[in-house]
Amino acid sequence: MTNELTTWLDTLLAELDGIEVRRTSRRRLRVEVASDALPALLELLRGRASFVHLSAISCVDWIDAGQFELVYHCWSYEIQSLVSVHTRIPREPGVYISVYDIYTPAAFFERDIHEMFGVWFEGSPDLSRFILTEWDGPPPMRKDFDSEAWVNQHFGWQDYHPDWLKDLEARGGGIAVPPNEQRFSRRTVDET
Amino acid sequence: MTHIDQVPTPGAPLPVEIGVKAGAARTNPFARVFDELVRFAQSRSLFMLHYCTGCGAVELPPAMTSRFDMERLGIQPMVSPRQADILLITGYVSVKTLKRVILTYEQMNSPKYVIGICSCTVNGGMYWQSYATAKKLNDYMPVDIYIAGCMPRPEAVIEGLRGLIENIRTGRADAWKDYYRRYDYYLGNQQRLFGADWQTSTDVIAEARHYDLFGPATLGAHTALLEQHQRPLEALEMRIEIPELMRRRSRSDQDGTAQ
Ligand code: SF4
């Protein structure tokens, strides 16, 4: 039964146009699909091929290509294997369609991706703030977000340079990176 | 939430005055004896609220239990901030957690002491570049003792606690007074993260007056901003609505009238 289903799935996926399938290991299948065909494929996987568990949606920011890659990880308890469905959407305007109607847990993953990458999922039930309730900056997981600059704008640094360390340094020892060359401890001091 | 540009930048921190001035004039010779006694007692019965924010908390169980045994120093865990003396921050503090830490800190009764365990509380530690974690804990509340390390061993934790005990006994552990004396500075740093409408449920300025610690740096640009956005604090209405209790009470009322 299990084998039958696997064979059936392989055949089916091979038959479909416009998708690229690669079996990366015995239990993993990597599928690349155009963004407009993805919901249909998920529906097929869930409805016909026992992939009832959407374990995560992940997002990759390909900033040079101007694209977001969305990866839907679907698990089947029956064939004990994972299908990761990859799709790419344009980075601007970063809008995609929700798969909440196919997999309910997608609501959480989409909300998370919306918060971290700013992708808007049409039809997702709730895209309000999720984990970063105190956040007012740009979506922080985008590649163009400069975390270090943000940190330097919002936080101060402790200068730790006690006398015993100075003594050590006078004798040629001390910590490996001199404090004024450390990226973090003096950067703000240098710039002002 | 307001943007950071709307919050004035807090000035450079004033030098912290720690400890009683040597030879501070005391008119009553016995007052000092009594003070010393009180401080000794305080240093030997400390209740600790450990706010286990980060991974450094892992070293606390061995420090507390029979291997290193904090209790032989007179330090016991306490469950509520109202009854605790020490606030122990064990590890990185995310911005979200920081809000709760400040609320907890303000709820504690004075004198209160803050210990920052782990490098993350000192300078962000390995999360120095992270947008989500606060870097210097003493920007947001006065810290008595830092125990650096990633993570510090229980020996170091015990050593730090002994340092605090010693500071309390000799009257040098009064960082908490700084929160009242320079409330504007701390509030300013908090507002930079949480926005101009940040408000806690504690009236720190009134407390500063109560403890006689109201000083020139208590108020400033940031407390003015707070006043602008402040919603008045109201006591919560007390109401008991347990259906079973109400039913029983109304039944006994009826019985009472029947007799
Ligand atoms: S200093 Fe190290 S052990 Fe402590 S909270 Fe930071 S990362 Fe964790």
Short mmCIF file of C-alpha atoms and ligand atoms in Angstrom, two decimals, chain B residues 54-56 90-92 117-120 125-127 149-152, ligand 1:
data_model
loop_
_atom_site.label_atom_id
_atom_site.label_comp_id
_atom_site.label_asym_id
_atom_site.label_seq_id
_atom_site.Cartn_x
_atom_site.Cartn_y
_atom_site.Cartn_z
CA GLY B 54 17.45 33.35 29.07
CA CYS B 55 19.60 30.27 28.98
CA GLY B 56 21.67 31.41 31.98
CA THR B 90 19.27 35.42 34.14
CA GLY B 91 20.27 36.04 30.58
CA TYR B 92 19.19 37.89 27.51
CA ILE B 117 23.51 37.22 35.40
CA CYS B 118 25.16 36.45 32.05
CA SER B 119 27.02 38.52 29.52
CA CYS B 120 23.78 39.14 27.72
CA GLY B 125 26.33 39.09 24.82
CA MET B 126 26.18 37.00 21.70
CA TYR B 127 22.95 38.75 20.79
CA GLY B 149 29.92 34.74 31.80
CA CYS B 150 28.17 32.75 29.16
CA MET B 151 26.86 31.22 31.32
CA PRO B 152 28.44 31.84 34.73
S1 SF4 C 1 25.26 35.07 28.25
FE1 SF4 C 1 25.23 33.12 27.17
S2 SF4 C 1 24.22 31.69 28.59
FE2 SF4 C 1 23.73 33.77 29.24
S3 SF4 C 1 21.78 34.26 28.30
FE3 SF4 C 1 23.43 35.03 26.97
S4 SF4 C 1 23.76 33.40 25.50
FE4 SF4 C 1 22.65 32.51 27.21
#
